[in-house]
């Protein structure tokens, strides 16, 4: 079976290329603004060449064999690049699926008097191109998931800035929900900044944290513990009345943790702890900072 298909690809490769590109254009999913015609032709020509080589070396039913390694690599690159360009999975898979019609027509013409041969070959080609097309959707989806995961990580890092408030005092304002993944980022960022700045006091401000449950409180305690292991004291500020009541109701023990209602009061406590003073009032303190 793969011998007949291989012969068709070898004999009519140039004609198939032109007919395939016409089929892609007729499908209505070509995005000329994102991909030039010359680039599309080069990709189609490479696909036909690699498909011909794969059928010469292997069989028509299993695209996971070593014979299809090159064409899988090519589709991997194609799918990733199209995903990053913003093309949909359908638009990406159509690149492969559009080859069906011109290839079907060539097979039918070559074996017009052999109905069973035509039926068998058409089925074999359908299965092969379907598997290759579905492979592109898998890579496309995987690429999008990787991009989303990377963006989430970057957003998480941006949402946990550690600010040097004063000599040996840093602050970490938290905004949003504090989950396990973010807690790890918070710890790593805070501990790294303590090392870089030689800070002795770290203020974790939770004014922007909407709710505090048992898990959130545990995350905060872990961060406090890690900070202490680095030789710095930790203060939690932004304890609103509602959060204080919730912590008491949950039975979370923060008795050995310094807590303040506002970031300003935590900063004032930190200055006294380090025996530092700010002269000239709030404005001069702001200018000095």
XYZ file of N, CA, C and O in Angstrom, residues 31-36 39 85-87:
40
model
N -3.886 32.702 6.460
C -3.745 34.028 7.061
C -2.548 34.717 6.431
O -1.423 34.646 6.923
N -2.790 35.392 5.291
C -1.694 36.034 4.562
C -0.998 37.111 5.389
O 0.184 37.398 5.189
N -1.742 37.719 6.326
C -1.140 38.767 7.147
C -0.092 38.201 8.097
O 0.817 38.900 8.521
N -0.231 36.919 8.421
C 0.700 36.288 9.363
C 1.737 35.411 8.673
O 2.793 35.143 9.241
N 1.418 34.954 7.484
C 2.324 34.029 6.807
C 2.381 34.345 5.319
O 1.350 34.417 4.641
N 3.574 34.546 4.790
C 3.741 34.861 3.387
C 3.558 33.608 2.532
O 3.785 32.484 2.974
N 6.641 31.405 2.175
C 6.921 30.595 3.360
C 6.022 29.373 3.397
O 6.465 28.260 3.712
N 2.254 32.536 16.479
C 1.765 33.591 15.593
C 0.307 33.926 15.860
O -0.192 34.950 15.405
N -0.382 33.035 16.589
C -1.782 33.284 16.903
C -2.760 32.510 16.052
O -3.979 32.729 16.146
N -2.274 31.587 15.219
C -3.176 30.766 14.422
C -3.851 29.733 15.315
O -3.270 29.265 16.297
